[in-house]
GROMACS .gro file of C-alpha atoms in nm:
model
  480
    1MET     CA    1   2.032   2.587  -0.297
    2ARG     CA    2   2.285   2.588  -0.011
    3GLU     CA    3   2.600   2.796  -0.019
    4ASN     CA    4   2.891   2.552  -0.035
    5THR     CA    5   3.142   2.667   0.226
    6LEU     CA    6   3.202   2.320   0.372
    7PHE     CA    7   3.341   2.132   0.074
    8GLN     CA    8   3.595   2.188  -0.197
    9PRO     CA    9   3.472   2.271  -0.547
   10LEU     CA   10   3.499   2.017  -0.825
   11THR     CA   11   3.803   2.155  -1.005
   12PRO     CA   12   3.905   2.064  -1.362
   13GLU     CA   13   4.190   1.862  -1.211
   14ILE     CA   14   3.955   1.654  -0.993
   15LEU     CA   15   3.718   1.605  -1.284
   16SER     CA   16   4.009   1.483  -1.494
   17ASP     CA   17   4.106   1.239  -1.218
   18LEU     CA   18   3.751   1.101  -1.212
   19LYS     CA   19   3.746   1.048  -1.587
   20LYS     CA   20   4.082   0.874  -1.580
   21ALA     CA   21   3.974   0.653  -1.290
   22VAL     CA   22   3.638   0.527  -1.421
   23GLY     CA   23   3.641   0.625  -1.788
   24ALA     CA   24   3.527   0.949  -1.948
   25ASP     CA   25   3.215   0.778  -2.084
   26LYS     CA   26   3.087   0.731  -1.728
   27VAL     CA   27   3.110   1.099  -1.635
   28ILE     CA   28   2.894   1.395  -1.736
   29ALA     CA   29   2.983   1.750  -1.637
   30ASP     CA   30   3.065   2.090  -1.784
   31GLY     CA   31   2.714   2.230  -1.773
   32SER     CA   32   2.548   1.938  -1.952
   33LYS     CA   33   2.168   1.970  -1.960
   34LYS     CA   34   2.153   1.610  -1.839
   35LEU     CA   35   2.285   1.729  -1.502
   36ARG     CA   36   1.949   1.889  -1.419
   37ARG     CA   37   1.780   1.551  -1.397
   38TYR     CA   38   2.013   1.461  -1.110
   39GLY     CA   39   1.945   1.776  -0.910
   40HIS     CA   40   1.608   1.672  -0.765
   41ASP     CA   41   1.401   1.376  -0.654
   42GLN     CA   42   1.020   1.357  -0.620
   43VAL     CA   43   0.989   1.632  -0.357
   44ALA     CA   44   0.767   1.897  -0.513
   45ASP     CA   45   0.939   2.231  -0.574
   46ASP     CA   46   1.234   2.163  -0.346
   47PRO     CA   47   1.404   2.499  -0.276
   48ASP     CA   48   1.737   2.323  -0.225
   49SER     CA   49   1.735   2.137  -0.555
   50ARG     CA   50   2.032   2.213  -0.777
   51ALA     CA   51   2.224   2.041  -1.051
   52PRO     CA   52   2.541   1.865  -0.938
   53ASP     CA   53   2.878   1.964  -1.078
   54ALA     CA   54   2.920   1.614  -1.220
   55VAL     CA   55   2.745   1.278  -1.235
   56VAL     CA   56   2.945   0.956  -1.230
   57PHE     CA   57   2.766   0.642  -1.347
   58ALA     CA   58   2.936   0.365  -1.153
   59GLY     CA   59   2.948   0.031  -1.332
   60SER     CA   60   3.106  -0.172  -1.054
   61THR     CA   61   3.215  -0.171  -0.692
   62GLY     CA   62   3.560  -0.080  -0.819
   63ASP     CA   63   3.423   0.237  -0.978
   64VAL     CA   64   3.261   0.337  -0.649
   65VAL     CA   65   3.587   0.279  -0.465
   66LYS     CA   66   3.781   0.501  -0.707
   67VAL     CA   67   3.527   0.784  -0.690
   68MET     CA   68   3.519   0.781  -0.310
   69GLU     CA   69   3.898   0.775  -0.281
   70ILE     CA   70   3.927   1.080  -0.507
   71ALA     CA   71   3.640   1.270  -0.344
   72ASN     CA   72   3.749   1.195   0.011
   73ARG     CA   73   4.105   1.302  -0.059
   74ALA     CA   74   3.987   1.626  -0.220
   75HIS     CA   75   3.701   1.691   0.028
   76VAL     CA   76   3.436   1.703  -0.248
   77ALA     CA   77   3.075   1.624  -0.157
   78VAL     CA   78   2.929   1.300  -0.298
   79THR     CA   79   2.556   1.227  -0.317
   80PRO     CA   80   2.460   0.863  -0.387
   81ARG     CA   81   2.158   0.814  -0.612
   82GLY     CA   82   1.948   0.523  -0.730
   83GLY     CA   83   1.623   0.577  -0.919
   84GLY     CA   84   1.561   0.931  -0.792
   85SER     CA   85   1.215   0.830  -0.669
   86GLY     CA   86   1.267   0.944  -0.309
   87LEU     CA   87   1.034   1.177  -0.122
   88SER     CA   88   1.266   1.339   0.132
   89GLY     CA   89   1.536   1.509  -0.075
   90GLY     CA   90   1.772   1.228   0.018
   91ALA     CA   91   1.932   1.207  -0.328
   92VAL     CA   92   1.948   1.583  -0.387
   93PRO     CA   93   2.305   1.725  -0.407
   94ILE     CA   94   2.232   2.031  -0.195
   95TYR     CA   95   2.603   2.118  -0.175
   96GLY     CA   96   2.678   2.040  -0.539
   97GLY     CA   97   2.978   1.821  -0.601
   98ILE     CA   98   2.940   1.470  -0.741
   99VAL     CA   99   2.625   1.263  -0.781
  100LEU     CA  100   2.732   0.899  -0.779
  101SER     CA  101   2.461   0.710  -0.966
  102THR     CA  102   2.426   0.333  -0.925
  103GLU     CA  103   2.155   0.303  -1.191
  104LYS     CA  104   2.395   0.120  -1.428
  105MET     CA  105   2.473  -0.138  -1.158
  106ASP     CA  106   2.154  -0.325  -1.240
  107THR     CA  107   2.250  -0.693  -1.251
  108ILE     CA  108   2.064  -0.965  -1.064
  109LEU     CA  109   2.373  -1.164  -0.972
  110GLU     CA  110   2.209  -1.475  -0.828
  111VAL     CA  111   1.875  -1.628  -0.733
  112ASP     CA  112   1.966  -1.900  -0.483
  113THR     CA  113   1.653  -2.116  -0.456
  114GLU     CA  114   1.813  -2.349  -0.201
  115ASN     CA  115   1.895  -2.077   0.051
  116LEU     CA  116   1.607  -1.852  -0.063
  117ILE     CA  117   1.841  -1.559  -0.121
  118ALA     CA  118   1.872  -1.316  -0.411
  119VAL     CA  119   2.199  -1.129  -0.461
  120VAL     CA  120   2.158  -0.809  -0.661
  121GLU     CA  121   2.333  -0.487  -0.748
  122PRO     CA  122   2.180  -0.164  -0.611
  123GLY     CA  123   2.052  -0.032  -0.945
  124VAL     CA  124   1.809  -0.321  -1.001
  125VAL     CA  125   1.455  -0.185  -1.036
  126THR     CA  126   1.232  -0.354  -0.779
  127SER     CA  127   0.966  -0.469  -1.026
  128SER     CA  128   1.237  -0.620  -1.250
  129LEU     CA  129   1.352  -0.833  -0.958
  130ASP     CA  130   0.994  -0.940  -0.900
  131GLN     CA  131   0.959  -1.052  -1.261
  132VAL     CA  132   1.270  -1.268  -1.232
  133LEU     CA  133   1.152  -1.422  -0.904
  134GLU     CA  134   0.798  -1.502  -1.021
  135PRO     CA  135   0.884  -1.823  -1.215
  136HIS     CA  136   1.056  -1.953  -0.901
  137GLY     CA  137   0.742  -1.897  -0.693
  138LEU     CA  138   0.928  -1.645  -0.476
  139PHE     CA  139   0.914  -1.271  -0.406
  140PHE     CA  140   1.083  -0.986  -0.221
  141ALA     CA  141   0.822  -0.911   0.041
  142GLY     CA  142   0.950  -0.573   0.157
  143TYR     CA  143   0.891  -0.379  -0.163
  144PRO     CA  144   0.740  -0.026  -0.163
  145MET     CA  145   0.450   0.097  -0.374
  146SER     CA  146   0.686   0.268  -0.619
  147GLU     CA  147   0.819  -0.072  -0.728
  148GLU     CA  148   0.790   0.013  -1.099
  149PHE     CA  149   1.068   0.272  -1.079
  150CYS     CA  150   1.245   0.255  -0.742
  151THR     CA  151   1.573   0.064  -0.711
  152VAL     CA  152   1.679  -0.193  -0.455
  153GLY     CA  153   1.965   0.029  -0.339
  154GLY     CA  154   1.724   0.313  -0.272
  155ASN     CA  155   1.492   0.078  -0.085
  156VAL     CA  156   1.783  -0.022   0.139
  157ALA     CA  157   1.891   0.339   0.190
  158GLU     CA  158   1.543   0.443   0.304
  159ASN     CA  159   1.437   0.112   0.464
  160ALA     CA  160   1.136   0.154   0.237
  161GLY     CA  161   0.794   0.007   0.305
  162GLY     CA  162   0.461   0.003   0.131
  163GLY     CA  163   0.104  -0.109   0.120
  164ARG     CA  164   0.172  -0.465   0.236
  165ALA     CA  165   0.404  -0.381   0.527
  166VAL     CA  166   0.136  -0.466   0.784
  167LYS     CA  167   0.179  -0.836   0.705
  168TYR     CA  168   0.526  -0.858   0.555
  169GLY     CA  169   0.717  -0.570   0.711
  170VAL     CA  170   0.953  -0.327   0.541
  171THR     CA  171   1.275  -0.369   0.342
  172GLY     CA  172   1.505  -0.416   0.640
  173ARG     CA  173   1.333  -0.737   0.749
  174TYR     CA  174   1.464  -0.907   0.435
  175ILE     CA  175   1.817  -0.768   0.405
  176VAL     CA  176   2.060  -1.029   0.539
  177GLY     CA  177   2.381  -0.901   0.386
  178LEU     CA  178   2.541  -0.602   0.215
  179GLU     CA  179   2.856  -0.508   0.035
  180VAL     CA  180   2.931  -0.141   0.097
  181VAL     CA  181   3.199   0.114   0.018
  182THR     CA  182   3.291   0.359   0.293
  183PRO     CA  183   3.356   0.730   0.230
  184ALA     CA  184   3.729   0.656   0.239
  185GLY     CA  185   3.689   0.396  -0.036
  186HIS     CA  186   3.715   0.079   0.173
  187VAL     CA  187   3.498  -0.221   0.079
  188MET     CA  188   3.315  -0.397   0.365
  189GLN     CA  189   3.129  -0.728   0.345
  190LEU     CA  190   2.847  -0.732   0.600
  191GLY     CA  191   2.637  -1.040   0.664
  192GLY     CA  192   2.565  -1.273   0.373
  193LYS     CA  193   2.343  -1.571   0.302
  194ARG     CA  194   2.327  -1.673   0.667
  195LEU     CA  195   1.999  -1.593   0.841
  196LYS     CA  196   2.136  -1.560   1.196
  197ASP     CA  197   2.433  -1.352   1.306
  198VAL     CA  198   2.499  -1.193   1.645
  199THR     CA  199   2.872  -1.151   1.594
  200GLY     CA  200   2.910  -0.804   1.734
  201TYR     CA  201   2.720  -0.492   1.633
  202ASP     CA  202   2.458  -0.536   1.361
  203LEU     CA  203   2.609  -0.317   1.091
  204VAL     CA  204   2.367  -0.445   0.826
  205SER     CA  205   2.076  -0.298   1.020
  206LEU     CA  206   2.270   0.024   1.078
  207ILE     CA  207   2.331   0.075   0.706
  208VAL     CA  208   1.970  -0.007   0.616
  209GLY     CA  209   1.779   0.320   0.649
  210SER     CA  210   2.093   0.535   0.679
  211GLU     CA  211   2.002   0.718   0.355
  212GLY     CA  212   2.344   0.688   0.196
  213THR     CA  213   2.509   0.894   0.470
  214LEU     CA  214   2.739   0.623   0.610
  215ALA     CA  215   2.840   0.410   0.311
  216ILE     CA  216   2.738   0.332  -0.046
  217VAL     CA  217   2.565  -0.001  -0.101
  218THR     CA  218   2.711  -0.198  -0.393
  219LYS     CA  219   2.558  -0.542  -0.339
  220VAL     CA  220   2.246  -0.661  -0.156
  221PHE     CA  221   2.160  -1.005  -0.016
  222ILE     CA  222   1.780  -1.035   0.003
  223ARG     CA  223   1.588  -1.303   0.190
  224LEU     CA  224   1.307  -1.433  -0.031
  225MET     CA  225   0.962  -1.556   0.065
  226PRO     CA  226   0.716  -1.798  -0.097
  227ARG     CA  227   0.503  -1.603  -0.341
  228PRO     CA  228   0.133  -1.580  -0.246
  229VAL     CA  229  -0.067  -1.785  -0.492
  230HIS     CA  230  -0.404  -1.628  -0.419
  231ARG     CA  231  -0.514  -1.271  -0.346
  232SER     CA  232  -0.849  -1.108  -0.287
  233ALA     CA  233  -0.938  -0.742  -0.230
  234LEU     CA  234  -1.223  -0.550  -0.071
  235LEU     CA  235  -1.303  -0.181  -0.116
  236ALA     CA  236  -1.520  -0.024   0.152
  237PHE     CA  237  -1.669   0.325   0.184
  238PHE     CA  238  -1.740   0.465   0.531
  239PRO     CA  239  -1.916   0.776   0.664
  240ASP     CA  240  -1.602   0.898   0.845
  241THR     CA  241  -1.247   0.813   0.948
  242THR     CA  242  -1.334   0.693   1.298
  243THR     CA  243  -1.577   0.435   1.162
  244ALA     CA  244  -1.327   0.322   0.899
  245ILE     CA  245  -1.038   0.276   1.142
  246SER     CA  246  -1.260   0.100   1.398
  247THR     CA  247  -1.259  -0.205   1.172
  248LEU     CA  248  -0.889  -0.277   1.226
  249PRO     CA  249  -0.886  -0.405   1.588
  250ARG     CA  250  -1.193  -0.616   1.516
  251ILE     CA  251  -1.028  -0.774   1.213
  252VAL     CA  252  -0.693  -0.838   1.381
  253SER     CA  253  -0.775  -0.896   1.748
  254THR     CA  254  -1.125  -1.042   1.736
  255HIS     CA  255  -1.095  -1.247   1.418
  256ARG     CA  256  -0.716  -1.300   1.426
  257ILE     CA  257  -0.672  -1.198   1.063
  258ILE     CA  258  -0.368  -1.003   0.950
  259PRO     CA  259  -0.463  -0.859   0.611
  260SER     CA  260  -0.182  -0.814   0.362
  261SER     CA  261  -0.306  -0.456   0.312
  262ALA     CA  262  -0.533  -0.211   0.488
  263GLU     CA  263  -0.516   0.123   0.308
  264TYR     CA  264  -0.698   0.441   0.410
  265ALA     CA  265  -0.802   0.759   0.231
  266ASP     CA  266  -1.017   1.052   0.339
  267ALA     CA  267  -1.303   1.191   0.131
  268PHE     CA  268  -1.094   1.449  -0.054
  269CYS     CA  269  -0.827   1.197  -0.158
  270LEU     CA  270  -1.092   0.947  -0.263
  271ARG     CA  271  -1.276   1.202  -0.474
  272GLU     CA  272  -0.966   1.339  -0.647
  273ALA     CA  273  -0.834   0.991  -0.730
  274CYS     CA  274  -1.172   0.867  -0.856
  275LEU     CA  275  -1.204   1.172  -1.079
  276MET     CA  276  -0.858   1.110  -1.220
  277VAL     CA  277  -0.925   0.743  -1.303
  278ARG     CA  278  -1.289   0.812  -1.403
  279GLU     CA  279  -1.423   0.572  -1.144
  280THR     CA  280  -1.799   0.510  -1.162
  281LEU     CA  281  -1.853   0.366  -0.813
  282PRO     CA  282  -2.076   0.591  -0.596
  283TYR     CA  283  -1.797   0.745  -0.389
  284GLU     CA  284  -1.951   1.092  -0.356
  285THR     CA  285  -2.114   1.038  -0.015
  286ALA     CA  286  -1.820   0.855   0.144
  287GLY     CA  287  -1.627   1.024   0.423
  288ALA     CA  288  -1.344   0.771   0.410
  289MET     CA  289  -1.225   0.468   0.217
  290MET     CA  290  -1.053   0.147   0.322
  291LEU     CA  291  -0.892  -0.098   0.080
  292PHE     CA  292  -0.825  -0.440   0.228
  293GLU     CA  293  -0.636  -0.730   0.077
  294SER     CA  294  -0.582  -1.087   0.192
  295ASP     CA  295  -0.333  -1.328   0.038
  296GLY     CA  296  -0.194  -1.676   0.090
  297PRO     CA  297  -0.139  -2.024  -0.055
  298ASP     CA  298  -0.496  -2.148  -0.002
  299ALA     CA  299  -0.780  -1.990  -0.203
  300ALA     CA  300  -1.046  -2.104   0.043
  301ILE     CA  301  -0.870  -1.941   0.339
  302VAL     CA  302  -0.811  -1.618   0.147
  303ASP     CA  303  -1.176  -1.611   0.041
  304ARG     CA  304  -1.291  -1.676   0.397
  305GLU     CA  305  -1.068  -1.400   0.536
  306ILE     CA  306  -1.188  -1.138   0.290
  307GLY     CA  307  -1.547  -1.246   0.360
  308THR     CA  308  -1.491  -1.195   0.733
  309ILE     CA  309  -1.337  -0.853   0.668
  310GLU     CA  310  -1.641  -0.760   0.459
  311SER     CA  311  -1.872  -0.866   0.743
  312VAL     CA  312  -1.673  -0.660   0.994
  313CYS     CA  313  -1.695  -0.355   0.767
  314ALA     CA  314  -2.071  -0.394   0.730
  315ALA     CA  315  -2.121  -0.441   1.104
  316SER     CA  316  -1.902  -0.137   1.175
  317GLY     CA  317  -2.117   0.092   0.961
  318ALA     CA  318  -1.973   0.080   0.610
  319LEU     CA  319  -2.185   0.260   0.353
  320GLN     CA  320  -2.090   0.019   0.074
  321THR     CA  321  -1.850  -0.271   0.029
  322TYR     CA  322  -1.720  -0.399  -0.304
  323ARG     CA  323  -1.549  -0.735  -0.325
  324ALA     CA  324  -1.305  -0.804  -0.607
  325ASP     CA  325  -1.412  -1.125  -0.777
  326THR     CA  326  -1.139  -1.103  -1.043
  327GLU     CA  327  -0.780  -0.980  -1.065
  328LYS     CA  328  -0.902  -0.708  -1.300
  329THR     CA  329  -1.142  -0.576  -1.037
  330ALA     CA  330  -0.871  -0.587  -0.769
  331ALA     CA  331  -0.641  -0.391  -1.001
  332ARG     CA  332  -0.922  -0.137  -1.047
  333PHE     CA  333  -0.945  -0.089  -0.671
  334TRP     CA  334  -0.568  -0.056  -0.633
  335LYS     CA  335  -0.558   0.195  -0.916
  336ILE     CA  336  -0.772   0.430  -0.706
  337ARG     CA  337  -0.532   0.400  -0.414
  338LYS     CA  338  -0.214   0.433  -0.620
  339GLN     CA  339  -0.343   0.740  -0.804
  340ILE     CA  340  -0.401   0.941  -0.487
  341PRO     CA  341  -0.058   1.110  -0.464
  342TRP     CA  342  -0.066   1.191  -0.835
  343ALA     CA  343  -0.420   1.325  -0.809
  344LEU     CA  344  -0.319   1.553  -0.521
  345LYS     CA  345  -0.018   1.672  -0.718
  346HIS     CA  346  -0.247   1.742  -1.013
  347HIS     CA  347  -0.479   1.940  -0.785
  348ALA     CA  348  -0.193   2.150  -0.644
  349LYS     CA  349   0.148   2.161  -0.806
  350LEU     CA  350   0.281   2.319  -0.488
  351ASN     CA  351   0.240   2.060  -0.213
  352ALA     CA  352   0.417   1.884   0.073
  353LEU     CA  353   0.362   1.508   0.092
  354GLU     CA  354   0.423   1.406   0.453
  355ASP     CA  355   0.489   1.070   0.616
  356ILE     CA  356   0.390   1.082   0.983
  357VAL     CA  357   0.331   0.770   1.191
  358VAL     CA  358   0.113   0.729   1.498
  359PRO     CA  359  -0.019   0.425   1.687
  360VAL     CA  360  -0.308   0.278   1.488
  361ALA     CA  361  -0.567   0.359   1.753
  362SER     CA  362  -0.459   0.724   1.739
  363ILE     CA  363  -0.534   0.767   1.368
  364PRO     CA  364  -0.883   0.921   1.417
  365SER     CA  365  -0.758   1.174   1.674
  366MET     CA  366  -0.452   1.250   1.458
  367VAL     CA  367  -0.679   1.311   1.158
  368ARG     CA  368  -0.883   1.549   1.375
  369ASP     CA  369  -0.562   1.730   1.470
  370ILE     CA  370  -0.474   1.759   1.102
  371ALA     CA  371  -0.816   1.911   1.031
  372ARG     CA  372  -0.767   2.158   1.318
  373ILE     CA  373  -0.423   2.262   1.188
  374ALA     CA  374  -0.562   2.301   0.836
  375GLU     CA  375  -0.846   2.522   0.959
  376GLU     CA  376  -0.613   2.732   1.175
  377HIS     CA  377  -0.389   2.806   0.876
  378SER     CA  378  -0.666   2.821   0.614
  379ILE     CA  379  -0.496   2.551   0.412
  380ARG     CA  380  -0.607   2.212   0.282
  381ILE     CA  381  -0.440   1.896   0.423
  382PRO     CA  382  -0.598   1.578   0.283
  383CYS     CA  383  -0.478   1.248   0.424
  384PHE     CA  384  -0.424   0.891   0.304
  385GLY     CA  385  -0.188   0.608   0.386
  386HIS     CA  386  -0.123   0.268   0.536
  387ALA     CA  387  -0.384   0.246   0.810
  388ALA     CA  388  -0.282  -0.087   0.957
  389ASP     CA  389   0.061   0.045   1.061
  390GLY     CA  390  -0.045   0.402   1.140
  391ASN     CA  391   0.148   0.561   0.852
  392LEU     CA  392  -0.040   0.870   0.731
  393HIS     CA  393   0.053   1.073   0.424
  394ALA     CA  394  -0.094   1.408   0.523
  395THR     CA  395  -0.042   1.628   0.217
  396VAL     CA  396  -0.034   2.005   0.251
  397LEU     CA  397  -0.176   2.167  -0.063
  398ALA     CA  398  -0.112   2.524  -0.172
  399GLY     CA  399  -0.407   2.734  -0.277
  400ASP     CA  400  -0.332   3.054  -0.464
  401ASP     CA  401   0.003   3.090  -0.287
  402SER     CA  402   0.316   3.187  -0.469
  403GLU     CA  403   0.606   2.948  -0.426
  404GLN     CA  404   0.770   3.171  -0.166
  405SER     CA  405   0.444   3.229   0.021
  406PHE     CA  406   0.371   2.856   0.037
  407ARG     CA  407   0.715   2.778   0.174
  408GLU     CA  408   0.674   3.040   0.446
  409ARG     CA  409   0.327   2.916   0.540
  410LEU     CA  410   0.447   2.556   0.540
  411ILE     CA  411   0.698   2.598   0.824
  412PRO     CA  412   0.450   2.647   1.113
  413VAL     CA  413   0.211   2.393   0.958
  414LEU     CA  414   0.477   2.122   0.959
  415GLU     CA  415   0.593   2.216   1.308
  416GLN     CA  416   0.240   2.173   1.439
  417LEU     CA  417   0.181   1.857   1.236
  418TYR     CA  418   0.498   1.692   1.367
  419THR     CA  419   0.432   1.810   1.723
  420ALA     CA  420   0.083   1.661   1.709
  421ALA     CA  421   0.221   1.330   1.581
  422ALA     CA  422   0.477   1.325   1.863
  423GLY     CA  423   0.199   1.396   2.111
  424HIS     CA  424   0.026   1.077   2.001
  425GLY     CA  425   0.343   0.875   2.049
  426GLY     CA  426   0.428   0.900   1.680
  427THR     CA  427   0.710   1.039   1.471
  428ILE     CA  428   0.780   1.238   1.155
  429SER     CA  429   0.858   0.963   0.904
  430GLY     CA  430   0.762   0.601   0.862
  431GLU     CA  431   0.900   0.515   0.519
  432HIS     CA  432   1.007   0.822   0.318
  433GLY     CA  433   1.305   0.910   0.535
  434ILE     CA  434   1.451   1.227   0.681
  435GLY     CA  435   1.673   1.344   0.394
  436HIS     CA  436   1.729   1.718   0.408
  437LYS     CA  437   1.355   1.787   0.399
  438ARG     CA  438   1.293   1.694   0.763
  439VAL     CA  439   1.635   1.718   0.927
  440LYS     CA  440   1.562   2.049   1.101
  441TYR     CA  441   1.250   1.900   1.261
  442LEU     CA  442   1.426   1.609   1.435
  443PRO     CA  443   1.438   1.794   1.771
  444ILE     CA  444   1.057   1.772   1.782
  445VAL     CA  445   1.072   1.394   1.818
  446MET     CA  446   1.429   1.328   1.942
  447SER     CA  447   1.636   1.441   2.236
  448GLN     CA  448   1.964   1.623   2.191
  449SER     CA  449   2.141   1.312   2.321
  450GLN     CA  450   1.992   1.103   2.041
  451ILE     CA  451   2.090   1.359   1.779
  452GLU     CA  452   2.445   1.369   1.917
  453ILE     CA  453   2.466   0.990   1.884
  454PHE     CA  454   2.359   1.025   1.520
  455GLN     CA  455   2.633   1.283   1.471
  456GLY     CA  456   2.889   1.056   1.636
  457ILE     CA  457   2.798   0.759   1.416
  458LYS     CA  458   2.824   0.980   1.108
  459ALA     CA  459   3.168   1.103   1.216
  460VAL     CA  460   3.299   0.748   1.268
  461PHE     CA  461   3.201   0.640   0.917
  462ASP     CA  462   3.267   0.971   0.743
  463PRO     CA  463   3.520   1.193   0.928
  464ASN     CA  464   3.533   1.443   0.641
  465GLY     CA  465   3.154   1.460   0.616
  466ILE     CA  466   3.157   1.427   0.236
  467LEU     CA  467   2.896   1.151   0.189
  468ASN     CA  468   2.542   1.279   0.131
  469PRO     CA  469   2.594   1.587   0.349
  470GLY     CA  470   2.295   1.757   0.506
  471LYS     CA  471   2.086   1.439   0.531
  472ILE     CA  472   1.977   1.298   0.871
  473VAL     CA  473   2.236   1.520   1.045
  474VAL     CA  474   2.313   1.883   0.964
  475ALA     CA  475   2.623   1.889   0.746
  476ASP     CA  476   2.854   2.077   0.982
  477ASP     CA  477   2.726   1.946   1.315
  478HIS     CA  478   2.975   1.658   1.339
  479ARG     CA  479   3.279   1.864   1.248
  480ASP     CA  480   3.542   1.974   1.499
   0.00000   0.00000   0.00000
């Protein structure tokens, strides 16, 4: 919890103004137990988690405008929140104040099949959008792996990606327009259904990935893609990480195949996940796992691609390969991969799920660096992630540490982990975001000039610094 010396407290008078503006039924406060739910996201044991002073459930853009006008005038901190599924502390109200939830703004406003655009409110759950798009033969290609519970607004805030980003890219590739409310309560229409626009600065791209620090998204225009008709998956076990990763350039460069997924896990992650799902495949001798997927409109091409990938794996030294001949088998393979973060959390309640990115060819050497750091600090750091785009979720697990001891040990571990990633030409986050969890580590991968530009952009949008303070830039850095 941070001491709040930067912002005004939420007084009874301000709370009364909020209730009058949006309706008392949309506001919870006064020590309600429900407030606790809005004091954290999915970061394990976040020391800065705290319940907000109030939660406002916006039902419309107009509600957001009213809340921001009141908060900006009174200098009260506002933390935007979608599904609360983030992994960087981005939706945590570390300075108290108001959590502005968009979860009730969950309407799919339009599916325009002529322009291939969906227009949705920010509280729409990603999988719900997918269900609506399926009968039209379309899909939102930039979805993350938490699609069952993450919201579109959160995806935009984080520029979220997932297991199929290697082929389809991340959220930002598909966002062509936004409606946003600024910290002062002004509504801006950015972009729209048009696919090309070089009329001045690209504010859509600036808002995407800004983690709710510049404006609150109230409407999203999403470019849709034809839905893949056919999919096929391949699970491969390898003796080690180097052998596993060596398959990627051969698949992409030699055979000119871009798989829709190429997921990696080390031996520890594989074992823990298989134990959790009671998998019977002989995983015990594997040093690493790769899960490949191919998709497309033509079954023969998809089948040929996955067959080529299987041949490459075998020629590269795979111990075993398992080809999914049914959707049920493919789901079984994906269940292993999707259970990894939960299995690690089950193994160690105290943990730090990281999100480093390095060039793909540097993955084996980065994994060796992770092993060296783990040995130096006598701590376990298993690793999994999206191999085809170099995004590694190194996860620091506590042993018998107390909460305080683990936090103290974690600081030098993360410093070395991020420094190693930077040394490979990488960075500290590929899809989870900076939030408040990583903000103090930005100088490892960014110059002071870059950080000052961030601070300047923040100050232009939010002169009073009230919107999601402490995320991406330190809360008081941009103040005079």
